[in-house]
Amino acid sequence: MRSDNPGGSAVRSIVVAGGGTAGWLAAAYLNRALGPTVKITLVESEDVPPIGVGEATVPTLGTTMRFLGLEDRDWMPAVNATYKAAIRFVGWSKDVDAGGTRLSEYWHPFREGSEIYARPWADPYFGQIGDGIASIHYALARRLSGKATGLLADQLVPTLELCRRNLSPKNPADPTHDVRTAYHLDAVLLGQFLRELACGRGVERIVDHIVEVKRDPDSGNVTVLELRSGGRLEADLWIDCTGFRSLLLGKSLQEPFLSDSEHLLCDSAIALPTRHKENGGGIPPFTTATAMSAGWSWDIPLSHRRGCGYVYSQAFITPDEAEAELRRLVGDSAEGNEARRIAIRVGRYRRPWVNNVVALGLSAGFLEPLESTSIFLIEYGLANLVTFFPHSAESEAHATAFNREMNDVYEELRDFILMHYVLANRADTPFWKSAASDAVLTDSLAERLQLYGESLPLQDSRTFALFRGFSHMCILDGNGRAPAQPHPLFGLHGTNAGDQMLDDLAKRREACVTSMPTHAEVIEKIYRR
């Protein structure tokens, strides 16, 4: 890529290569952000089916949808969406002692405290009392003293009890007690919904197959996409959303791929649509991640069915064996449904923005969906592309800044996912033994685990992180690895104020749980509108 050139060609046309969730979210987002002065075209092939399955998200999707001008009622029914307040981890730890309570499962609820989600529930990690000590230290001290048992998060947020009772994390009629929530959705339907939205707002759709990517021999920039129909597409800026094929960034520009297979062992997945359980009890407002013999399974409750699957390593189980194990887990609720097998490659391209090509979604890289970050990485890429949008498609400075941000967040998420395996309190199969002993621990995660092994920091010093101290605490605590003592400053202050704060939180939790309708009731009301 050439250096910044203020006199270079301004970006007036963008072509998105590939549809699906990544492509159509990119088209809709950039159309909304850039307005009518930039022409946006999307080309997708009917020969390439979307990867999307029943999928879970993180809370940022609500913000993205509001940026597109949409409230929950405007889009959730179109994609069979439900709310998601937490992830339930089953079987990752064997009989962990949590202050006298024996646990074989744990939870990761979403943290509170951003300006976007200004709710009465203060962030349980950053939420402080008068002496500046975060509330989590008081919860830990109370449990260590024997005054409380169970998971630390149960002392701080109502989310876990809402999930156990299948109550809604949101109440549209009265948002007083709302907790932070994400979504479960059908990713194929989401792509279709965004397609209609984007095309209705002026994005041009071309249904054709890319047969050749042409580049300028001097600059290396992509200049033309040759189509099967004989058509040609030209653009100032190209968005590669061609999935694992990565036709522009990986195949044409030959950007190096950096594998993370030495850290994360799973290389395959099976997706299996499943009916809701007949004995039901309603629609769970949480994702379930169940440890399996060679990986883990997901169970994502949509409005009309469940999206289930198995992320596994073929080094420890064959695809046929993995499908049989998954079908045993879900039982007859998947009878008659065909499973889809998916090869995955964990890692990322060294630079997602090269020359005049920006890759998003699977074209840029992939992390297994243990913490539901796939759509988030598309959202974050789009937000950063707008943030660093160049005067000229030849701006090297903007690409450098974008690549730094995307690589940093990828590494943060990779470490957080790896932490689940490293801390898992089980070694009963060859996979889990290897995940604990053979998987390479990153230097950054090793440093963080050493820090947490001594005590939780008083504050989380990072300027941005999707999963901050509270999230790390949930994984540590669920695996029996919470610090054996609170922060050193805790002992220099009295505990009366902390006891009062925790008592007040307990009253608010009870008020929340007793006031919330069921998740199924709320979803039904949203769908009726």
Coordinates of N, CA and C in Angstrom, one line a residue, residues 151-300:
L151 N -21.8 -19.3 44.3 CA -21.0 -18.5 43.3 C -21.0 -17.0 43.8
L152 N -19.9 -16.3 43.6 CA -19.8 -14.9 44.0 C -20.8 -14.1 43.2
A153 N -21.0 -14.4 42.0 CA -22.0 -13.6 41.2 C -23.4 -13.6 41.8
D154 N -23.7 -14.7 42.5 CA -25.1 -14.7 43.1 C -25.3 -13.6 44.2
Q155 N -24.2 -13.2 44.8 CA -24.3 -12.1 45.7 C -24.4 -10.7 45.1
L156 N -24.1 -10.6 43.8 CA -24.0 -9.3 43.2 C -25.1 -9.0 42.1
V157 N -25.5 -9.9 41.4 CA -26.5 -9.7 40.4 C -27.7 -10.7 40.5
P158 N -28.9 -10.3 40.0 CA -30.0 -11.2 40.0 C -30.0 -12.1 38.8
T159 N -29.1 -12.0 37.9 CA -29.1 -12.7 36.6 C -29.2 -14.2 36.7
L160 N -28.4 -14.7 37.6 CA -28.4 -16.2 37.7 C -29.7 -16.8 38.1
E161 N -30.3 -16.1 39.1 CA -31.6 -16.6 39.6 C -32.7 -16.4 38.5
L162 N -32.6 -15.3 37.8 CA -33.6 -15.1 36.7 C -33.4 -16.3 35.7
C163 N -32.2 -16.6 35.4 CA -32.0 -17.7 34.4 C -32.5 -19.0 34.9
R164 N -32.2 -19.3 36.2 CA -32.6 -20.6 36.8 C -34.2 -20.8 36.7
R165 N -34.9 -19.6 36.8 CA -36.3 -19.7 36.8 C -36.9 -19.4 35.4
N166 N -36.1 -19.3 34.4 CA -36.6 -18.9 33.1 C -37.4 -17.6 33.0
L167 N -36.9 -16.6 33.9 CA -37.5 -15.3 33.9 C -36.8 -14.4 32.9
S168 N -37.5 -13.4 32.4 CA -36.9 -12.5 31.4 C -35.9 -11.6 32.0
P169 N -34.8 -11.3 31.3 CA -33.9 -10.3 31.8 C -34.4 -8.8 31.5
K170 N -35.5 -8.8 30.6 CA -36.0 -7.5 30.3 C -37.5 -7.5 30.5
N171 N -38.1 -6.4 30.9 CA -39.5 -6.2 31.0 C -39.9 -4.9 30.2
P172 N -40.4 -5.1 29.0 CA -40.7 -3.9 28.2 C -41.8 -3.0 28.9
A173 N -42.6 -3.6 29.7 CA -43.7 -2.8 30.4 C -43.1 -2.0 31.5
D174 N -42.0 -2.4 32.1 CA -41.4 -1.7 33.2 C -39.9 -2.0 33.3
P175 N -39.1 -1.2 32.7 CA -37.6 -1.5 32.7 C -36.8 -1.3 34.0
T176 N -37.5 -1.0 35.1 CA -36.9 -0.7 36.3 C -35.8 -1.7 36.7
H177 N -36.1 -3.0 36.5 CA -35.2 -4.0 37.0 C -34.5 -4.7 35.9
D178 N -34.5 -4.2 34.7 CA -33.8 -4.8 33.6 C -32.3 -5.1 33.9
V179 N -31.8 -6.2 33.5 CA -30.4 -6.5 33.5 C -29.9 -6.6 32.1
R180 N -28.6 -6.5 32.0 CA -28.0 -6.4 30.6 C -28.2 -7.7 29.9
T181 N -28.5 -7.6 28.6 CA -28.9 -8.8 27.9 C -28.3 -8.7 26.5
A182 N -28.1 -9.9 25.9 CA -27.8 -10.1 24.5 C -28.9 -10.8 23.8
Y183 N -28.6 -11.6 22.8 CA -29.7 -12.2 22.0 C -29.3 -13.6 21.5
H184 N -30.3 -14.5 21.4 CA -30.2 -15.7 20.6 C -30.9 -15.4 19.3
L185 N -30.4 -15.9 18.1 CA -31.1 -15.7 16.9 C -30.7 -16.7 15.8
D186 N -31.5 -16.7 14.7 CA -31.1 -17.5 13.6 C -30.3 -16.7 12.6
A187 N -29.0 -17.0 12.5 CA -28.1 -16.2 11.7 C -28.5 -16.1 10.2
V188 N -29.0 -17.2 9.7 CA -29.5 -17.2 8.3 C -30.6 -16.1 8.1
L189 N -31.5 -16.2 9.0 CA -32.7 -15.2 8.9 C -32.2 -13.8 9.2
L190 N -31.2 -13.6 10.1 CA -30.6 -12.3 10.3 C -30.0 -11.7 9.0
G191 N -29.3 -12.6 8.3 CA -28.7 -12.1 7.0 C -29.8 -11.7 6.0
Q192 N -30.9 -12.5 6.0 CA -32.0 -12.2 5.1 C -32.7 -10.9 5.5
F193 N -32.9 -10.7 6.8 CA -33.5 -9.5 7.3 C -32.7 -8.2 6.9
L194 N -31.4 -8.3 7.2 CA -30.5 -7.2 6.9 C -30.4 -6.9 5.4
R195 N -30.5 -8.0 4.6 CA -30.5 -7.8 3.1 C -31.7 -6.9 2.7
E196 N -32.9 -7.2 3.2 CA -34.1 -6.5 2.9 C -33.9 -5.0 3.4
L197 N -33.4 -4.9 4.6 CA -33.2 -3.6 5.2 C -32.3 -2.7 4.3
A198 N -31.1 -3.3 4.0 CA -30.1 -2.6 3.2 C -30.6 -2.2 1.8
C199 N -31.2 -3.2 1.2 CA -31.6 -2.9 -0.2 C -32.7 -1.9 -0.2
G200 N -33.6 -1.9 0.8 CA -34.6 -0.9 1.0 C -34.0 0.5 1.2
R201 N -32.8 0.6 1.6 CA -32.2 1.9 1.9 C -31.2 2.3 0.8
G202 N -31.1 1.6 -0.3 CA -30.3 2.0 -1.4 C -29.1 1.1 -1.8
V203 N -28.8 0.1 -1.0 CA -27.7 -0.8 -1.4 C -28.1 -1.6 -2.6
E204 N -27.2 -1.7 -3.5 CA -27.5 -2.5 -4.7 C -27.0 -4.0 -4.5
R205 N -27.9 -4.9 -4.8 CA -27.6 -6.3 -4.7 C -27.4 -7.0 -6.1
I206 N -26.3 -7.7 -6.2 CA -26.0 -8.5 -7.4 C -25.8 -9.9 -7.1
V207 N -26.6 -10.8 -7.7 CA -26.5 -12.2 -7.5 C -25.7 -12.8 -8.6
D208 N -24.5 -13.2 -8.3 CA -23.5 -13.7 -9.3 C -22.4 -14.3 -8.6
H209 N -21.6 -15.0 -9.4 CA -20.4 -15.7 -8.8 C -19.1 -15.1 -9.2
I210 N -18.3 -14.8 -8.2 CA -16.9 -14.2 -8.5 C -16.0 -15.3 -9.1
V211 N -15.5 -15.1 -10.3 CA -14.6 -16.0 -11.0 C -13.2 -15.6 -11.0
E212 N -12.9 -14.3 -10.8 CA -11.5 -13.8 -10.9 C -11.4 -12.5 -10.1
V213 N -10.3 -12.3 -9.4 CA -10.0 -11.1 -8.7 C -8.8 -10.5 -9.4
K214 N -9.0 -9.3 -10.0 CA -7.8 -8.7 -10.7 C -7.2 -7.6 -9.8
R215 N -5.9 -7.4 -10.0 CA -5.2 -6.5 -9.1 C -4.3 -5.6 -10.0
D216 N -4.0 -4.4 -9.5 CA -3.1 -3.5 -10.2 C -1.6 -4.1 -9.9
P217 N -0.8 -4.3 -11.0 CA 0.5 -4.9 -10.8 C 1.5 -4.0 -10.0
D218 N 1.2 -2.7 -10.0 CA 2.1 -1.8 -9.3 C 1.8 -1.6 -7.8
S219 N 0.5 -1.2 -7.5 CA 0.1 -1.0 -6.2 C -0.3 -2.2 -5.4
G220 N -0.7 -3.3 -6.2 CA -1.3 -4.5 -5.5 C -2.7 -4.3 -5.2
N221 N -3.3 -3.2 -5.4 CA -4.7 -3.0 -5.1 C -5.6 -3.9 -6.0
V222 N -6.7 -4.3 -5.4 CA -7.8 -5.0 -6.1 C -8.5 -3.9 -7.0
T223 N -8.6 -4.2 -8.3 CA -9.2 -3.3 -9.2 C -10.6 -3.7 -9.8
V224 N -10.7 -5.0 -10.0 CA -11.9 -5.5 -10.7 C -12.3 -6.9 -10.1
L225 N -13.6 -7.2 -10.0 CA -14.1 -8.5 -9.8 C -14.8 -9.0 -11.1
E226 N -14.3 -10.1 -11.7 CA -14.9 -10.6 -12.9 C -16.0 -11.6 -12.4
L227 N -17.2 -11.5 -13.0 CA -18.3 -12.3 -12.6 C -18.6 -13.4 -13.6
R228 N -19.2 -14.5 -13.2 CA -19.6 -15.6 -14.1 C -20.5 -15.1 -15.2
S229 N -21.3 -14.1 -15.0 CA -22.2 -13.7 -16.0 C -21.5 -12.9 -17.1
G230 N -20.3 -12.5 -16.9 CA -19.5 -11.7 -17.8 C -19.5 -10.2 -17.3
G231 N -20.1 -10.0 -16.2 CA -20.1 -8.6 -15.6 C -18.8 -8.3 -14.9
R232 N -18.5 -7.1 -14.7 CA -17.3 -6.6 -14.0 C -17.7 -5.6 -12.9
L233 N -17.1 -5.7 -11.7 CA -17.3 -4.8 -10.7 C -16.1 -4.0 -10.4
E234 N -16.2 -2.7 -10.2 CA -15.0 -1.9 -9.8 C -15.4 -1.1 -8.6
A235 N -14.5 -0.8 -7.7 CA -14.7 -0.1 -6.5 C -13.5 0.6 -6.0
D236 N -13.7 1.6 -5.1 CA -12.5 2.2 -4.4 C -12.1 1.4 -3.3
L237 N -13.1 0.8 -2.6 CA -12.8 0.0 -1.4 C -13.6 -1.3 -1.4
W238 N -12.9 -2.4 -1.0 CA -13.5 -3.7 -1.1 C -13.7 -4.3 0.3
I239 N -14.8 -4.9 0.6 CA -15.1 -5.5 1.9 C -15.2 -7.0 1.6
D240 N -14.2 -7.8 2.1 CA -14.2 -9.2 1.9 C -15.0 -9.9 3.0
C241 N -16.2 -10.5 2.6 CA -17.1 -11.2 3.5 C -17.4 -12.6 2.8
T242 N -16.4 -13.2 2.2 CA -16.5 -14.4 1.5 C -16.3 -15.7 2.4
G243 N -16.3 -15.4 3.7 CA -16.2 -16.6 4.6 C -14.9 -17.2 4.7
F244 N -14.8 -18.5 5.0 CA -13.5 -19.2 5.2 C -12.7 -19.1 3.9
R245 N -13.4 -18.9 2.7 CA -12.6 -18.9 1.5 C -11.7 -17.7 1.4
S246 N -12.1 -16.6 2.0 CA -11.3 -15.3 2.0 C -10.7 -15.0 0.6
L247 N -11.6 -14.9 -0.3 CA -11.2 -14.8 -1.7 C -10.3 -13.6 -2.0
L248 N -10.6 -12.5 -1.4 CA -9.8 -11.3 -1.7 C -8.6 -11.2 -0.8
L249 N -8.7 -11.2 0.5 CA -7.6 -11.0 1.5 C -6.7 -12.2 1.4
G250 N -7.2 -13.4 1.6 CA -6.4 -14.6 1.7 C -5.9 -15.2 0.4
K251 N -6.9 -15.3 -0.6 CA -6.5 -16.0 -1.8 C -5.8 -15.0 -2.8
S252 N -6.4 -13.8 -3.0 CA -5.8 -12.9 -4.0 C -4.6 -12.2 -3.4
L253 N -4.8 -11.5 -2.3 CA -3.7 -10.7 -1.7 C -2.6 -11.6 -1.0
Q254 N -2.9 -12.9 -0.7 CA -2.0 -13.8 -0.1 C -1.5 -13.3 1.2
E255 N -2.4 -12.7 2.0 CA -2.0 -12.3 3.4 C -1.8 -13.5 4.2
P256 N -0.7 -13.6 5.0 CA -0.4 -14.8 5.8 C -1.5 -15.0 6.9
F257 N -1.8 -16.3 7.1 CA -2.8 -16.7 8.1 C -2.0 -17.1 9.3
L258 N -2.4 -16.6 10.5 CA -1.7 -17.0 11.8 C -2.6 -17.9 12.5
S259 N -2.2 -19.2 12.6 CA -3.0 -20.2 13.2 C -2.9 -20.1 14.7
D260 N -4.0 -20.4 15.4 CA -4.0 -20.5 16.9 C -4.3 -22.0 17.3
S261 N -4.0 -22.9 16.5 CA -4.3 -24.3 16.8 C -3.5 -24.9 17.9
E262 N -2.4 -24.2 18.2 CA -1.5 -24.7 19.3 C -2.1 -24.3 20.7
H263 N -3.0 -23.2 20.6 CA -3.7 -22.8 21.8 C -5.1 -23.4 22.0
L264 N -5.8 -23.4 20.9 CA -7.2 -23.9 21.0 C -7.3 -25.1 20.0
L265 N -7.7 -26.2 20.6 CA -7.5 -27.5 19.9 C -8.6 -27.9 18.9
C266 N -9.8 -27.3 19.1 CA -11.0 -27.7 18.3 C -10.8 -27.2 16.9
D267 N -11.2 -28.1 15.9 CA -11.0 -27.8 14.5 C -12.2 -28.2 13.7
S268 N -13.3 -28.6 14.3 CA -14.5 -29.0 13.6 C -15.8 -28.7 14.4
A269 N -16.9 -28.7 13.7 CA -18.2 -28.4 14.4 C -19.3 -29.2 13.7
I270 N -20.3 -29.5 14.5 CA -21.5 -30.1 13.9 C -22.7 -29.3 14.4
A271 N -23.6 -28.8 13.5 CA -24.8 -28.1 13.8 C -26.0 -29.0 13.7
L272 N -26.9 -28.9 14.7 CA -28.0 -29.8 14.6 C -29.3 -29.1 15.2
P273 N -30.2 -28.7 14.3 CA -31.5 -28.1 14.8 C -32.2 -29.1 15.7
T274 N -32.8 -28.6 16.7 CA -33.4 -29.4 17.8 C -34.7 -28.8 18.2
R275 N -35.7 -29.6 18.5 CA -37.0 -29.1 19.1 C -36.8 -28.7 20.5
H276 N -37.7 -27.7 20.9 CA -37.8 -27.4 22.4 C -38.2 -28.6 23.1
K277 N -37.7 -28.7 24.4 CA -38.1 -29.9 25.2 C -39.6 -29.8 25.6
E278 N -40.3 -30.9 25.4 CA -41.7 -30.9 25.7 C -42.1 -30.6 27.1
N279 N -41.2 -31.0 28.1 CA -41.5 -30.7 29.5 C -41.1 -29.3 29.8
G280 N -40.5 -28.7 28.9 CA -40.1 -27.3 28.8 C -39.9 -26.5 30.0
G281 N -40.9 -25.9 30.6 CA -40.7 -24.9 31.6 C -40.4 -23.5 31.0
G282 N -40.7 -23.4 29.7 CA -40.5 -22.1 29.1 C -39.3 -22.0 28.2
I283 N -38.9 -20.8 27.8 CA -37.7 -20.6 27.0 C -36.6 -20.1 27.9
P284 N -35.5 -20.8 28.0 CA -34.4 -20.4 28.8 C -33.8 -19.1 28.3
P285 N -33.5 -18.1 29.1 CA -32.9 -16.8 28.7 C -31.3 -16.9 28.8
F286 N -30.8 -18.1 28.4 CA -29.3 -18.3 28.5 C -28.9 -19.3 27.5
T287 N -27.6 -19.3 27.1 CA -27.0 -20.3 26.3 C -26.4 -21.3 27.3
T288 N -26.4 -22.6 26.8 CA -25.8 -23.7 27.6 C -24.6 -24.2 26.8
A289 N -23.4 -24.3 27.5 CA -22.2 -24.9 26.9 C -21.9 -26.1 27.8
T290 N -22.1 -27.3 27.2 CA -21.9 -28.5 28.0 C -20.5 -29.2 27.5
A291 N -19.7 -29.5 28.5 CA -18.5 -30.2 28.2 C -18.7 -31.6 27.6
M292 N -18.1 -31.9 26.5 CA -18.3 -33.2 25.9 C -16.9 -34.0 25.9
S293 N -16.9 -35.1 25.4 CA -15.6 -35.9 25.5 C -14.5 -35.3 24.7
A294 N -14.7 -34.6 23.6 CA -13.6 -34.0 22.8 C -13.9 -32.6 22.5
G295 N -14.6 -31.9 23.4 CA -14.9 -30.5 23.1 C -16.1 -30.0 23.9
W296 N -17.0 -29.3 23.3 CA -18.2 -28.8 24.0 C -19.3 -28.6 23.1
S297 N -20.6 -28.7 23.6 CA -21.7 -28.5 22.8 C -22.4 -27.2 23.2
W298 N -23.1 -26.6 22.2 CA -23.9 -25.4 22.5 C -25.4 -25.8 22.4
D299 N -26.2 -25.1 23.2 CA -27.6 -25.2 23.1 C -28.2 -23.8 23.2
I300 N -28.7 -23.3 22.1 CA -29.2 -21.9 22.0 C -30.7 -21.9 21.7

